[in-house]
CSV table of C-alpha atoms in Angstrom, one decimal:
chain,number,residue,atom,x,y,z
I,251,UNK,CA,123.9,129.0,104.3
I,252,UNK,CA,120.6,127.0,102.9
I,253,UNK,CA,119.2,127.6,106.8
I,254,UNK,CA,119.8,131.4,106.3
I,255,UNK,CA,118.2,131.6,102.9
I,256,UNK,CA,114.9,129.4,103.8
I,257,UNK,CA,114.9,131.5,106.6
I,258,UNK,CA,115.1,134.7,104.6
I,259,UNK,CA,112.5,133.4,102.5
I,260,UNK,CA,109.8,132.7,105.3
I,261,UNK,CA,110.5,136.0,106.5
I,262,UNK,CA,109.6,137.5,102.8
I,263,UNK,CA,106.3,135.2,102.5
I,264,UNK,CA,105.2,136.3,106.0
I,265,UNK,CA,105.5,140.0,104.7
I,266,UNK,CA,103.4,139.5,101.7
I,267,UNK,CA,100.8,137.9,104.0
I,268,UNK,CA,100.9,140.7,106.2
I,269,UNK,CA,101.0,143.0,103.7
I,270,UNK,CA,97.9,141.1,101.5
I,271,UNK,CA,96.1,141.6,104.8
I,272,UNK,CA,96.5,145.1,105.6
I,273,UNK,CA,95.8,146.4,101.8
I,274,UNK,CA,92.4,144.1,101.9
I,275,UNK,CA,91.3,145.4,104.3
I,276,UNK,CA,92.2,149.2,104.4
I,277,UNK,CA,90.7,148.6,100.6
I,278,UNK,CA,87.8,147.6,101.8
I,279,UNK,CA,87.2,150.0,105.1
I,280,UNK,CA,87.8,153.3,103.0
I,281,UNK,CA,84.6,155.4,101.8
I,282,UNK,CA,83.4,155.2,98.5
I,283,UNK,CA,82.4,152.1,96.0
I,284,UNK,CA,83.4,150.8,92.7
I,285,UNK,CA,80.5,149.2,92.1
I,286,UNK,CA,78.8,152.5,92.7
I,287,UNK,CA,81.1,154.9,90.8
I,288,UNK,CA,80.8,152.5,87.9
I,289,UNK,CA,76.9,151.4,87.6
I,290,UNK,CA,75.3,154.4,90.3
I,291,UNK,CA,75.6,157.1,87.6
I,292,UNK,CA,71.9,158.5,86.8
I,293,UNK,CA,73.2,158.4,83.0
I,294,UNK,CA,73.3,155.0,83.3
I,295,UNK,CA,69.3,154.6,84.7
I,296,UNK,CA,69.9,151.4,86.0
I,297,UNK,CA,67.4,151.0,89.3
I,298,UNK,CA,68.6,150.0,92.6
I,299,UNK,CA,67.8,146.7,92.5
I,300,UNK,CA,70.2,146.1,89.6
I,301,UNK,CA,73.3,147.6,90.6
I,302,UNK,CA,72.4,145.4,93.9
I,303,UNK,CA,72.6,142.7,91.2
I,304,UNK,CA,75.7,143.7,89.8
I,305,UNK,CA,77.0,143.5,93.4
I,306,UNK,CA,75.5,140.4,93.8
I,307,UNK,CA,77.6,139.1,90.3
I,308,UNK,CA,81.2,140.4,92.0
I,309,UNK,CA,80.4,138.9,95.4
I,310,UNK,CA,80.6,142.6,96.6
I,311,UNK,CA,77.2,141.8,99.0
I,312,UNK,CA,79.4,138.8,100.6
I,313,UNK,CA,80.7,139.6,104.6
I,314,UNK,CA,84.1,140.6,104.7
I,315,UNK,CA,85.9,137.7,106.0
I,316,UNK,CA,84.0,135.8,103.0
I,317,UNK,CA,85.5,138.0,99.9
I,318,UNK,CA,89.0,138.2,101.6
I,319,UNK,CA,89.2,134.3,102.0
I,320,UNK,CA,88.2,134.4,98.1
I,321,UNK,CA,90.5,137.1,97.3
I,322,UNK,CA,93.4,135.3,99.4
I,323,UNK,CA,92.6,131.7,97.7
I,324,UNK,CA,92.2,133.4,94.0
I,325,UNK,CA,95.8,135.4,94.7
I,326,UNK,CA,97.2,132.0,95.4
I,327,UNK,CA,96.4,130.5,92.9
I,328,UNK,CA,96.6,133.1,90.1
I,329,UNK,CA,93.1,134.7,90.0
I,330,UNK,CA,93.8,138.1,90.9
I,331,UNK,CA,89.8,139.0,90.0
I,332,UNK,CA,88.1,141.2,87.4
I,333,UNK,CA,88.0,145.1,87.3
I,334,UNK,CA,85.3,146.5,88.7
I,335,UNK,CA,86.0,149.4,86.2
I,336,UNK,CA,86.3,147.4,82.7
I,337,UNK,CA,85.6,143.7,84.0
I,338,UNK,CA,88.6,142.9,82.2
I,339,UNK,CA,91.0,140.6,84.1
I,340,UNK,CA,93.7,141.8,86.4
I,341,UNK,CA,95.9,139.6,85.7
I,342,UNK,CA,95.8,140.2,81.9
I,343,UNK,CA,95.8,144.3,82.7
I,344,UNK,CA,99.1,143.6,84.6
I,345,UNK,CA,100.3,141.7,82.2
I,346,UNK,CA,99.6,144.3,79.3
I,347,UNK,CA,101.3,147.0,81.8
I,348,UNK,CA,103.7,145.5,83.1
I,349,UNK,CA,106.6,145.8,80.5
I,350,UNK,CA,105.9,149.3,80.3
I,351,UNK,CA,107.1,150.2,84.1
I,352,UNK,CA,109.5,147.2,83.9
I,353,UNK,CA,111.5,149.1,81.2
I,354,UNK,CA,110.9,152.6,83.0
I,355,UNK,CA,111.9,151.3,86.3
I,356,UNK,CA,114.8,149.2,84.9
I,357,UNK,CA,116.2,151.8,82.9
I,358,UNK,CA,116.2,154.5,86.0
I,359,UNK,CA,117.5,152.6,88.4
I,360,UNK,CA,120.9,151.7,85.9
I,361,UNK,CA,121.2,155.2,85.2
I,362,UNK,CA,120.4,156.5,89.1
I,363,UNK,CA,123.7,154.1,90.0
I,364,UNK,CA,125.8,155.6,87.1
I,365,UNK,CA,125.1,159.7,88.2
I,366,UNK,CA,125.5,157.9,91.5
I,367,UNK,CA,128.7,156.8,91.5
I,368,UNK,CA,130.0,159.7,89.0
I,369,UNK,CA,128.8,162.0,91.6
I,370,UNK,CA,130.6,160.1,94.4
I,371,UNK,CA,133.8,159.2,92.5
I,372,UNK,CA,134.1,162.8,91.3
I,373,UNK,CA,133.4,164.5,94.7
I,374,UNK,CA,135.9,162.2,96.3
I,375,UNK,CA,138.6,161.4,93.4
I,376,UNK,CA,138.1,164.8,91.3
I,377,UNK,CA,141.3,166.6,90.5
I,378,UNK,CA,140.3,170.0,91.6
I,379,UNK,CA,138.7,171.2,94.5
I,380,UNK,CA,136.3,173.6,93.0
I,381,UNK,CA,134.7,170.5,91.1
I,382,UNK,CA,134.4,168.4,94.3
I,383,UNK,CA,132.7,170.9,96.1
I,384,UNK,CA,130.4,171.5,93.4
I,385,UNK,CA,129.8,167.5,93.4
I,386,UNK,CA,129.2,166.8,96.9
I,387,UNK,CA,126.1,169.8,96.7
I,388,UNK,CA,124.4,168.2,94.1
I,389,UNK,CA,123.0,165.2,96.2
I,390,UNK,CA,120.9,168.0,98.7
I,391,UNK,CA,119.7,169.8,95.6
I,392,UNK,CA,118.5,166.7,93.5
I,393,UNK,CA,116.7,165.5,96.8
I,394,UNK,CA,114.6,168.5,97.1
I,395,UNK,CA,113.5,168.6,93.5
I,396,UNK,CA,110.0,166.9,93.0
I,397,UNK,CA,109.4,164.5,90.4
I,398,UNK,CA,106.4,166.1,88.8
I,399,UNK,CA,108.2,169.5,88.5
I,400,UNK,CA,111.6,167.4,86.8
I,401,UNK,CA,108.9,166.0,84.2
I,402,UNK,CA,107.6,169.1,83.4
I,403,UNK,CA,110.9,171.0,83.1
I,404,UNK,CA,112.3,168.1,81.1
I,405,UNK,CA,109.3,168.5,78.4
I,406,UNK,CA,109.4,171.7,77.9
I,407,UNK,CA,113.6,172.3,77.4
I,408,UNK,CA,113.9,168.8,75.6
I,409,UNK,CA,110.9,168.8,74.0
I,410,UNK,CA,109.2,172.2,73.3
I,411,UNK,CA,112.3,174.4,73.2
I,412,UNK,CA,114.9,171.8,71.9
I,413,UNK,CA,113.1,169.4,69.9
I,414,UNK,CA,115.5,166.5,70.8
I,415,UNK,CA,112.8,164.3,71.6
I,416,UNK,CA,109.6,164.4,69.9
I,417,UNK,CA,106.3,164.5,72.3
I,418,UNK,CA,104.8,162.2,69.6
I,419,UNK,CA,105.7,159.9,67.6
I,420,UNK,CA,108.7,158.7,69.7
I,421,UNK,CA,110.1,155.6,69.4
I,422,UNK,CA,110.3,153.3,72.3
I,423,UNK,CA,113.9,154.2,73.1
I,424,UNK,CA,113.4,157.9,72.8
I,425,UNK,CA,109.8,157.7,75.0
I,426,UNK,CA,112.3,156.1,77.9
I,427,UNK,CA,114.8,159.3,77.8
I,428,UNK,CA,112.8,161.7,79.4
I,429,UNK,CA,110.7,159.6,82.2
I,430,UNK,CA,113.9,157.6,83.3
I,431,UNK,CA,116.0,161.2,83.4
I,432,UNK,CA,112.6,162.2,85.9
I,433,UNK,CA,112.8,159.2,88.0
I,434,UNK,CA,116.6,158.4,88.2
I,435,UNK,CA,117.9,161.9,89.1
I,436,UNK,CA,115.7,162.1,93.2
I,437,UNK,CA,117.0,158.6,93.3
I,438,UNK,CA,120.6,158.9,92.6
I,439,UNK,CA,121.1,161.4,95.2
I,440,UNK,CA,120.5,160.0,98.7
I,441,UNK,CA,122.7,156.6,96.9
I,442,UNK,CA,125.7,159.2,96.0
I,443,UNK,CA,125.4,160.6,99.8
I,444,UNK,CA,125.4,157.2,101.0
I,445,UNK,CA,129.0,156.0,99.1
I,446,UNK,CA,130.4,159.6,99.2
I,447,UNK,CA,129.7,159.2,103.4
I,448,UNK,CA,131.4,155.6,103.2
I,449,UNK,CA,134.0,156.1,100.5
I,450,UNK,CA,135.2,158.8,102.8
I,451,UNK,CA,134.8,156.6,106.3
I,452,UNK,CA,136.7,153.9,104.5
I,453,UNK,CA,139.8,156.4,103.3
I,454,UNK,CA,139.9,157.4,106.8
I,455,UNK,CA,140.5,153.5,108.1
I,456,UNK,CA,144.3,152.5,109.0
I,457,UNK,CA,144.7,150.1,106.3
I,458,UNK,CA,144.6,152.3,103.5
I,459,UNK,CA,146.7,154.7,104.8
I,460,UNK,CA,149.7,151.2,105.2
I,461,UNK,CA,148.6,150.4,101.3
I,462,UNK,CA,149.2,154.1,100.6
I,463,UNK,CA,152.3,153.8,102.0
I,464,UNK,CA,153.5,150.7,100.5
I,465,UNK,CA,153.3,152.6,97.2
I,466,UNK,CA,149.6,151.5,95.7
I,467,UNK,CA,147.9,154.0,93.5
I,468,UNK,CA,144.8,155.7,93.8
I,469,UNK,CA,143.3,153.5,91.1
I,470,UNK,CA,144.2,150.4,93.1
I,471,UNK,CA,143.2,152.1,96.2
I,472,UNK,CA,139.8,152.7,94.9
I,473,UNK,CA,139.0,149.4,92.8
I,474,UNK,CA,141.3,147.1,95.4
I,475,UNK,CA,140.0,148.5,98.8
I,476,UNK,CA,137.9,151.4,99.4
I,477,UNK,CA,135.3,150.5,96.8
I,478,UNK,CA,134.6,146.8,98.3
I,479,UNK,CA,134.3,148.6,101.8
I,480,UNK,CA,132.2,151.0,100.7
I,481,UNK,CA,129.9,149.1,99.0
I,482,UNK,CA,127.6,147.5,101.9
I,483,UNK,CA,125.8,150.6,102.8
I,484,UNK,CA,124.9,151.7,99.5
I,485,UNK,CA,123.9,148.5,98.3
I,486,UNK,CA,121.2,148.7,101.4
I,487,UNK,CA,119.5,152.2,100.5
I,488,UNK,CA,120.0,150.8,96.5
I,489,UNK,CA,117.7,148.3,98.0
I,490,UNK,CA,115.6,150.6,99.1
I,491,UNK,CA,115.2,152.9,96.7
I,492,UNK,CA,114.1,150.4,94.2
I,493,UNK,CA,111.1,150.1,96.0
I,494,UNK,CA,110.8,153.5,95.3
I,495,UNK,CA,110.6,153.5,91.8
I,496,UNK,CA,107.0,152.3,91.2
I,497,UNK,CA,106.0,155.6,93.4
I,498,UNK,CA,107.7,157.5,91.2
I,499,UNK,CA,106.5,155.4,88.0
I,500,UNK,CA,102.9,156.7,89.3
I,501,UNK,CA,103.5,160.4,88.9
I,502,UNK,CA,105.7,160.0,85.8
I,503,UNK,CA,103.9,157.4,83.6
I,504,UNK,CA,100.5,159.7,83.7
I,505,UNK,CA,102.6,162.9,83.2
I,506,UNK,CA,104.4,161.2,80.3
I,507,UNK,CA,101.4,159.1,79.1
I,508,UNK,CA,102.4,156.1,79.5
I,509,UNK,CA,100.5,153.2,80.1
I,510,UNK,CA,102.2,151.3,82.4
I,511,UNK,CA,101.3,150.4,85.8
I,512,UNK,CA,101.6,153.9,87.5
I,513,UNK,CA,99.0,155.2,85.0
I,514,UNK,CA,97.2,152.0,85.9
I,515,UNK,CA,97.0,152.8,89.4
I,516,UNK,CA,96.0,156.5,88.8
I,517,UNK,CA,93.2,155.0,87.3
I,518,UNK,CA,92.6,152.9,89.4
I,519,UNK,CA,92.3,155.0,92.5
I,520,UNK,CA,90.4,157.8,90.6
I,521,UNK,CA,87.1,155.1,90.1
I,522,UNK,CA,88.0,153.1,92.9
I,523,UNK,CA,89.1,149.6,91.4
I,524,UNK,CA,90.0,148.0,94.5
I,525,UNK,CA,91.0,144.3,92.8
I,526,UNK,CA,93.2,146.1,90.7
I,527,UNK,CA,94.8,148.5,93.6
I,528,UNK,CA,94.9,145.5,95.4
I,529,UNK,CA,96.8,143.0,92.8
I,530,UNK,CA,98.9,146.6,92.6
I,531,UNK,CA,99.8,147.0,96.2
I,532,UNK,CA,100.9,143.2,96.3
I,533,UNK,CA,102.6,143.3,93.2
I,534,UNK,CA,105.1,146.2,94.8
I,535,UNK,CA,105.2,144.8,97.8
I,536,UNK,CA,106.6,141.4,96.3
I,537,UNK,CA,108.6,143.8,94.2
I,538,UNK,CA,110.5,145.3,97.0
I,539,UNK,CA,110.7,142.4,99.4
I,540,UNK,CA,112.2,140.7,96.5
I,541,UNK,CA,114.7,143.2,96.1
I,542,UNK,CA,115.6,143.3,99.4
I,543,UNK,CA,115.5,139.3,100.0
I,544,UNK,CA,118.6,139.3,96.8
I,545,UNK,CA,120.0,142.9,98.6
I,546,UNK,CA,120.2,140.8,101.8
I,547,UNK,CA,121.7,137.5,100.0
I,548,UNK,CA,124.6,139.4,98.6
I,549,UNK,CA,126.1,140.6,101.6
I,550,UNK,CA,127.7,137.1,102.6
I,551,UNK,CA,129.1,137.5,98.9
I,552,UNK,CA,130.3,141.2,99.4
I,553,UNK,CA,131.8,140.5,103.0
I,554,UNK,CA,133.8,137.7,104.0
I,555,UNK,CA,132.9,138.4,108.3
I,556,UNK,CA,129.0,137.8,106.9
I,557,UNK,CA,130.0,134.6,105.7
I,558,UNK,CA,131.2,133.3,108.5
I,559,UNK,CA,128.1,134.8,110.8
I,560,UNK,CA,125.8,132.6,108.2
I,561,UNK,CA,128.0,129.3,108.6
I,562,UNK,CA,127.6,129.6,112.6
């Protein structure tokens, strides 16, 4: 088992290297310049040979294999760099952000697995058939429904036209209703598709038909045997779609006004911070393979045939 999970976790360091490497250097390759976008402005009048200076001072003037040996060194050992925007610290900006998309994220994700499994347990379990048919075509709908639009929607019946939560002056609770209702909804759906499809493949499966017979009810059926089944798939895309959250966290944080790290990255890209999109990039990269390292360590737990694949 310890062979499997050092294994697991070279694979998940050799990712972040890889994907360190790519996003330093696509960073670096695209057109434009912070250091230009922040100090080139004629407003500013500062001459040619001082913004060449100010380059100079962020090592921007260094060849490229120079600043991403630096940049590679500094992430190892904690120095993520300085904004080229506000020449505050990155590691303090993420540190100020950070809470603010943790609790977003967090909180969509637990309530994306409850609509989840309502919607599957419902279409599967419901007691009449109108209601299950109605269930298993919410998943297609939710899908096609675009964040930004949800957000809007969202403000203006719960905010504007209902007055349920204020726009401001809302408390920390009721700032999280309405972003993590925008986020969670897309991301429940493909995860209810995923256990309807595999709550339904595992009622088809011989041994629940002989528990059925030996008198079990559908209670027991569920909690006992098709739920444990059913589990491995969606606990893959759950994986998955975590990952996704931060993406969505972009689009909702700056429609919501929150300053977390989506609205940090907005920023960022719109006057082209490039230590702090990259200290971004890395951070949701280690973010998801994290997710997907535990994700991949639970399925020995889940299923007893994994266990015994790890032992040999």
């Amino acid at each position: 088992m310890w062979s499997y999970v050092l294994r697991r976790l070279g694979q998940a360091l050799l990712v972040l290297l890889v994907a360190f490497t790519a996003t330093f250097f696509l960073l670096h390759y695209l057109p434009g310049d912070a250091v230009i976008a922040r100090y080139g402005s004629p407003q500013l009048g500062l001459s040619s040979a001082e913004v060449a200076e100010i380059r100079a001072s962020m090592g921007a003037d260094q060849p490229v294999w120079t600043q991403f040996w630096l940049a590679l060194t500094g992430f190892l050992t904690g120095n993520l760099g300085y904004s080229a925007q506000t020449g505050a610290s990155v590691s303090s900006m993420l540190t100020t952000a950070l809470p603010e998309t943790a609790a977003l994220t967090l909180t969509s994700f637990l309530l994306a697995v409850v609509l989840a499994f309502t919607i599957a347990f419902t279409s599967t379990f419901g007691r009449f058939a109108w209601l299950r048919r109605v269930m298993r075509a919410l998943p297609p709908l939710f899908i096609s429904i675009p964040v930004f639009w949800l957000a809007i929607v969202l403000i203006q019946i719960f905010s504007f036209q209902l007055g349920l939560v204020p726009v401001i002056g809302a408390s920390d609770l009721q700032a999280l209703v309405l972003p993590s209702l925008a986020i969670s909804v897309p991301i429940a759906a493909p995860l209810a598709q995923i256990l309807v499809s595999s709550i339904d493949e595992v009622r088809s499966q011989p041994f629940v038909s002989v528990v059925r017979a030996k008198g079990a009810s559908t209670n027991w059926l569920l909690w006992r045997n098709v739920l444990g089944n059913a589990l491995l798939p969606a606990l893959t895309i759950a994986g998955l779609l975590f990952g996704e959250l931060i993406a969505g966290a972009v689009v909702t944080e700056t429609i919501f006004g929150r300053s977390g790290i989506g609205r940090m990255t907005e920023q960022a890209v719109a006057n082209r911070d490039m230590p702090v999109l990259q200290a971004i990039v890395v951070l949701s990269a280690a973010t998801f393979v994290l997710i997907n390292l535990i994700v991949d360590l639970l399925y020995p737990v889940l299923d007893p045939r994994l266990r015994k694949k790890v032992r040999v």
